[in-house]
Tab-separated table of C-alpha atoms in Angstrom:
chain	number	residue	atom	x	y	z
A	1	UNK	CA	-2.673	18.396	-4.660
A	2	UNK	CA	-3.969	14.240	-3.613
A	3	UNK	CA	-5.001	13.242	-0.171
A	4	UNK	CA	-6.641	10.813	0.960
A	5	UNK	CA	-8.232	11.375	4.267
A	6	UNK	CA	-9.492	8.409	6.906
A	7	UNK	CA	-11.136	9.949	10.021
A	8	UNK	CA	-11.429	6.847	12.512
A	9	UNK	CA	-8.896	5.677	14.083
A	10	UNK	CA	-11.067	2.427	15.674
A	11	UNK	CA	-13.889	0.876	15.181
A	12	UNK	CA	-15.288	-2.203	16.656
A	13	UNK	CA	-18.220	-4.209	15.586
A	14	UNK	CA	-19.709	-7.515	16.581
A	15	UNK	CA	-18.989	-10.301	14.696
A	16	UNK	CA	-21.591	-11.128	12.324
A	17	UNK	CA	-23.072	-7.440	11.860
A	18	UNK	CA	-21.571	-5.166	9.018
A	19	UNK	CA	-19.261	-2.146	9.404
A	20	UNK	CA	-18.473	0.666	7.563
A	21	UNK	CA	-15.253	2.670	7.474
A	22	UNK	CA	-14.740	5.622	5.603
A	23	UNK	CA	-12.629	6.760	3.758
A	24	UNK	CA	-12.919	10.787	1.159
A	25	UNK	CA	-10.913	11.587	-1.069
A	26	UNK	CA	-9.695	15.075	-3.055
A	27	UNK	CA	-8.235	15.469	-6.211
A	28	UNK	CA	-8.287	17.043	-9.352
A	29	UNK	CA	-7.055	14.811	-11.953
A	30	UNK	CA	-10.920	12.695	-13.738
A	31	UNK	CA	-9.107	9.357	-13.552
A	32	UNK	CA	-8.536	7.622	-10.789
A	33	UNK	CA	-8.661	3.989	-8.670
A	34	UNK	CA	-9.503	3.789	-5.688
A	35	UNK	CA	-8.491	0.415	-3.204
A	36	UNK	CA	-8.921	-1.037	0.354
A	37	UNK	CA	-6.513	-2.411	1.078
A	38	UNK	CA	-6.276	-4.404	5.106
A	39	UNK	CA	-3.014	-4.865	6.709
A	40	UNK	CA	-2.970	-7.968	9.457
A	41	UNK	CA	-0.530	-7.711	12.376
A	42	UNK	CA	2.178	-9.499	10.237
A	43	UNK	CA	2.418	-6.795	7.487
A	44	UNK	CA	1.320	-7.983	4.179
A	45	UNK	CA	-0.960	-5.778	2.555
A	46	UNK	CA	-3.469	-7.922	0.889
A	47	UNK	CA	-6.019	-5.918	-1.668
A	48	UNK	CA	-9.666	-6.224	-0.708
A	49	UNK	CA	-11.369	-3.636	-3.420
A	50	UNK	CA	-11.080	-1.389	-6.701
A	51	UNK	CA	-13.100	1.639	-7.537
A	52	UNK	CA	-12.552	3.149	-11.001
A	53	UNK	CA	-13.069	6.937	-11.006
A	54	UNK	CA	-15.037	6.247	-14.257
A	55	UNK	CA	-16.952	3.092	-12.822
A	56	UNK	CA	-20.747	3.507	-12.721
A	57	UNK	CA	-21.475	0.194	-10.500
A	58	UNK	CA	-20.160	0.142	-6.683
A	59	UNK	CA	-17.737	-2.560	-6.739
A	60	UNK	CA	-18.245	-5.611	-4.874
A	61	UNK	CA	-16.007	-8.779	-3.417
A	62	UNK	CA	-17.455	-11.623	-1.611
A	63	UNK	CA	-18.053	-9.694	1.699
A	64	UNK	CA	-16.512	-6.082	0.403
A	65	UNK	CA	-18.263	-3.710	-1.517
A	66	UNK	CA	-17.331	-0.210	-1.953
A	67	UNK	CA	-19.918	2.841	-1.436
A	68	UNK	CA	-18.690	5.184	-3.803
A	69	UNK	CA	-20.098	8.168	-3.809
A	70	UNK	CA	-17.955	10.427	-6.262
A	71	UNK	CA	-19.846	13.966	-5.704
A	72	UNK	CA	-18.466	13.975	-2.009
A	73	UNK	CA	-15.452	12.576	-2.929
A	74	UNK	CA	-16.174	9.237	-0.581
A	75	UNK	CA	-15.455	5.701	-0.670
A	76	UNK	CA	-16.499	3.558	2.318
A	77	UNK	CA	-15.927	0.102	2.328
A	78	UNK	CA	-18.711	-1.678	4.063
A	79	UNK	CA	-17.748	-5.091	5.629
A	80	UNK	CA	-20.992	-7.675	5.858
A	81	UNK	CA	-20.945	-10.534	8.150
A	82	UNK	CA	-18.218	-9.691	9.983
A	83	UNK	CA	-15.372	-12.533	11.110
A	84	UNK	CA	-12.788	-12.461	14.104
A	85	UNK	CA	-10.330	-12.619	11.518
A	86	UNK	CA	-11.440	-9.202	9.524
A	87	UNK	CA	-9.277	-7.563	12.739
A	88	UNK	CA	-7.090	-5.697	11.520
A	89	UNK	CA	-5.623	-2.060	9.760
A	90	UNK	CA	-7.859	-1.339	6.952
A	91	UNK	CA	-6.539	1.608	4.262
A	92	UNK	CA	-7.958	2.939	1.466
A	93	UNK	CA	-5.650	4.057	-1.182
A	94	UNK	CA	-5.505	6.370	-4.399
A	95	UNK	CA	-4.065	5.795	-7.363
A	96	UNK	CA	-3.608	8.959	-9.888
A	97	UNK	CA	-1.899	10.056	-13.169
A	98	UNK	CA	-2.676	6.837	-14.747
A	99	UNK	CA	-0.253	5.478	-12.639
A	100	UNK	CA	-0.016	2.427	-10.387
A	101	UNK	CA	1.516	4.961	-7.545
A	102	UNK	CA	-1.222	5.065	-4.252
A	103	UNK	CA	-1.232	7.766	-2.134
A	104	UNK	CA	-2.671	5.697	1.636
A	105	UNK	CA	-4.878	7.262	4.105
A	106	UNK	CA	-3.579	6.815	7.927
A	107	UNK	CA	-6.057	3.879	8.622
A	108	UNK	CA	-8.590	2.303	10.750
A	109	UNK	CA	-7.746	-0.212	13.383
A	110	UNK	CA	-10.876	-3.086	12.956
A	111	UNK	CA	-11.780	-5.169	15.996
A	112	UNK	CA	-14.126	-8.006	16.049
A	113	UNK	CA	-15.576	-8.916	19.012
A	114	UNK	CA	-17.774	-11.920	20.128
B	1	UNK	CA	-2.916	-14.596	-8.437
B	2	UNK	CA	0.316	-12.066	-9.397
B	3	UNK	CA	2.975	-13.049	-6.710
B	4	UNK	CA	4.815	-10.934	-4.909
B	5	UNK	CA	7.991	-11.879	-3.241
B	6	UNK	CA	10.452	-9.444	-0.451
B	7	UNK	CA	13.311	-10.630	0.982
B	8	UNK	CA	14.762	-10.926	3.071
B	9	UNK	CA	11.262	-10.718	5.640
B	10	UNK	CA	13.505	-8.814	8.397
B	11	UNK	CA	16.901	-7.862	9.359
B	12	UNK	CA	19.030	-6.383	12.282
B	13	UNK	CA	22.019	-4.940	11.450
B	14	UNK	CA	24.212	-2.427	13.132
B	15	UNK	CA	24.697	1.537	12.361
B	16	UNK	CA	26.967	2.324	9.398
B	17	UNK	CA	26.075	-0.267	7.346
B	18	UNK	CA	24.263	-1.049	4.055
B	19	UNK	CA	21.385	-3.475	3.831
B	20	UNK	CA	19.869	-4.400	0.279
B	21	UNK	CA	16.282	-5.601	0.557
B	22	UNK	CA	15.036	-7.606	-2.639
B	23	UNK	CA	11.309	-7.021	-4.718
B	24	UNK	CA	11.007	-9.535	-7.103
B	25	UNK	CA	7.419	-10.164	-9.586
B	26	UNK	CA	7.739	-14.023	-9.120
B	27	UNK	CA	5.578	-15.670	-12.115
B	28	UNK	CA	5.153	-11.654	-13.830
B	29	UNK	CA	6.903	-9.045	-15.319
B	30	UNK	CA	6.611	-5.564	-14.309
B	31	UNK	CA	7.864	-2.102	-15.652
B	32	UNK	CA	7.861	-0.474	-12.814
B	33	UNK	CA	7.860	-1.030	-9.103
B	34	UNK	CA	7.232	0.801	-5.914
B	35	UNK	CA	9.021	1.278	-2.820
B	36	UNK	CA	7.142	2.545	-0.100
B	37	UNK	CA	7.896	3.003	3.344
B	38	UNK	CA	5.730	2.583	6.554
B	39	UNK	CA	6.870	4.097	10.564
B	40	UNK	CA	5.087	2.210	13.485
B	41	UNK	CA	1.039	2.551	13.335
B	42	UNK	CA	1.405	5.117	10.435
B	43	UNK	CA	0.110	4.556	6.941
B	44	UNK	CA	2.185	3.882	4.439
B	45	UNK	CA	4.326	6.266	1.992
B	46	UNK	CA	5.679	5.837	-1.608
B	47	UNK	CA	9.426	6.663	-1.009
B	48	UNK	CA	10.419	6.111	-4.644
B	49	UNK	CA	9.474	4.816	-8.444
B	50	UNK	CA	11.961	1.982	-9.570
B	51	UNK	CA	11.885	2.233	-13.247
B	52	UNK	CA	13.243	-1.318	-14.642
B	53	UNK	CA	16.463	-0.314	-17.172
B	54	UNK	CA	16.578	3.592	-15.941
B	55	UNK	CA	16.650	5.489	-13.442
B	56	UNK	CA	14.598	5.715	-10.417
B	57	UNK	CA	12.177	8.407	-9.740
B	58	UNK	CA	11.676	9.638	-6.259
B	59	UNK	CA	9.122	11.143	-3.934
B	60	UNK	CA	9.671	14.512	-2.605
B	61	UNK	CA	12.208	14.027	0.792
B	62	UNK	CA	13.549	10.924	-0.297
B	63	UNK	CA	17.183	11.230	0.274
B	64	UNK	CA	18.745	9.337	-3.110
B	65	UNK	CA	22.247	8.572	-2.144
B	66	UNK	CA	20.319	7.032	0.811
B	67	UNK	CA	18.148	5.222	-0.627
B	68	UNK	CA	19.655	3.733	-3.275
B	69	UNK	CA	17.201	1.574	-6.068
B	70	UNK	CA	18.091	-0.394	-8.996
B	71	UNK	CA	15.541	-2.559	-11.019
B	72	UNK	CA	18.119	-4.979	-12.937
B	73	UNK	CA	15.118	-6.522	-14.819
B	74	UNK	CA	12.186	-7.185	-15.330
B	75	UNK	CA	10.930	-9.138	-12.048
B	76	UNK	CA	13.233	-7.869	-9.872
B	77	UNK	CA	13.973	-4.381	-8.239
B	78	UNK	CA	16.171	-3.228	-4.773
B	79	UNK	CA	16.365	-1.330	-2.484
B	80	UNK	CA	20.051	-1.158	-0.540
B	81	UNK	CA	19.518	1.395	2.781
B	82	UNK	CA	23.421	2.799	2.630
B	83	UNK	CA	25.162	3.583	6.033
B	84	UNK	CA	21.734	3.147	7.833
B	85	UNK	CA	20.927	4.565	11.256
B	86	UNK	CA	18.397	3.824	13.783
B	87	UNK	CA	15.904	6.293	12.115
B	88	UNK	CA	15.794	4.279	8.840
B	89	UNK	CA	14.742	1.504	10.859
B	90	UNK	CA	10.801	1.130	9.405
B	91	UNK	CA	8.963	-1.307	7.146
B	92	UNK	CA	9.741	-1.147	3.767
B	93	UNK	CA	7.457	-2.814	1.399
B	94	UNK	CA	7.210	-2.904	-2.586
B	95	UNK	CA	4.307	-3.488	-4.964
B	96	UNK	CA	4.309	-4.131	-8.596
B	97	UNK	CA	1.716	-4.541	-11.301
B	98	UNK	CA	1.945	-6.950	-15.056
B	99	UNK	CA	2.931	-4.748	-17.389
B	100	UNK	CA	-0.219	-3.553	-19.270
B	101	UNK	CA	-2.607	-5.018	-16.893
B	102	UNK	CA	-4.879	-2.173	-14.858
B	103	UNK	CA	-3.825	-0.901	-11.433
B	104	UNK	CA	-6.444	-3.469	-10.219
B	105	UNK	CA	-3.712	-5.951	-10.026
B	106	UNK	CA	-1.582	-4.313	-7.606
B	107	UNK	CA	0.537	-6.947	-5.397
B	108	UNK	CA	2.604	-6.367	-2.543
B	109	UNK	CA	5.235	-8.114	-1.124
B	110	UNK	CA	5.228	-9.123	2.209
B	111	UNK	CA	7.595	-6.451	3.524
B	112	UNK	CA	10.590	-6.353	4.993
B	113	UNK	CA	11.138	-5.000	8.333
B	114	UNK	CA	14.581	-3.483	9.120
B	115	UNK	CA	16.473	-2.808	12.897
B	116	UNK	CA	18.916	-0.865	12.794
B	117	UNK	CA	20.859	-0.614	16.350
């Protein structure tokens, strides 16, 4: 069965520092996608970054990069140069069976302090 | 970019009433939309897949007679919570992507917060 695991319920990071949010997954499907979303207190889900299972290179989007280690089934999110506005819940998610259906991890609450 | 609109953004209703939540793709067409539920401080759980022109596909444990889904057009899916009770109070959020696009353009609505008194 497909499963996403986020083991860090909360993380703290100082402004301008980098932080890594962990995500591991389990699936028997050879074709899948991995996503990271940010959810501020307003509730909207903001797409950050996507990695396809067949992508050879790690995805990057501005200050966000995804450390994709397929053999370890991990897809950690790295946020560089943290900003106060980065404080939010972060969810790792996976799509499978060539659909847009997502399963989500339990989330990590990131707090950026000055 | 693709925009998904949800309405209402929040609703309060009495126990026993029905509530309809709309999910619209504003600048694209979607044959499939997804409905999720999120309880406070918890993750998003997929409830059902809304299919344009056909019946929705519900996830295990989700009552289809309780959560009615209609996908009448390529830009609109509705979720009706029938005979709502306090335990149905939750944050409901939909997602969609343009026809024939990749999964990396999946867009979420801003969500609808339901409170049942």
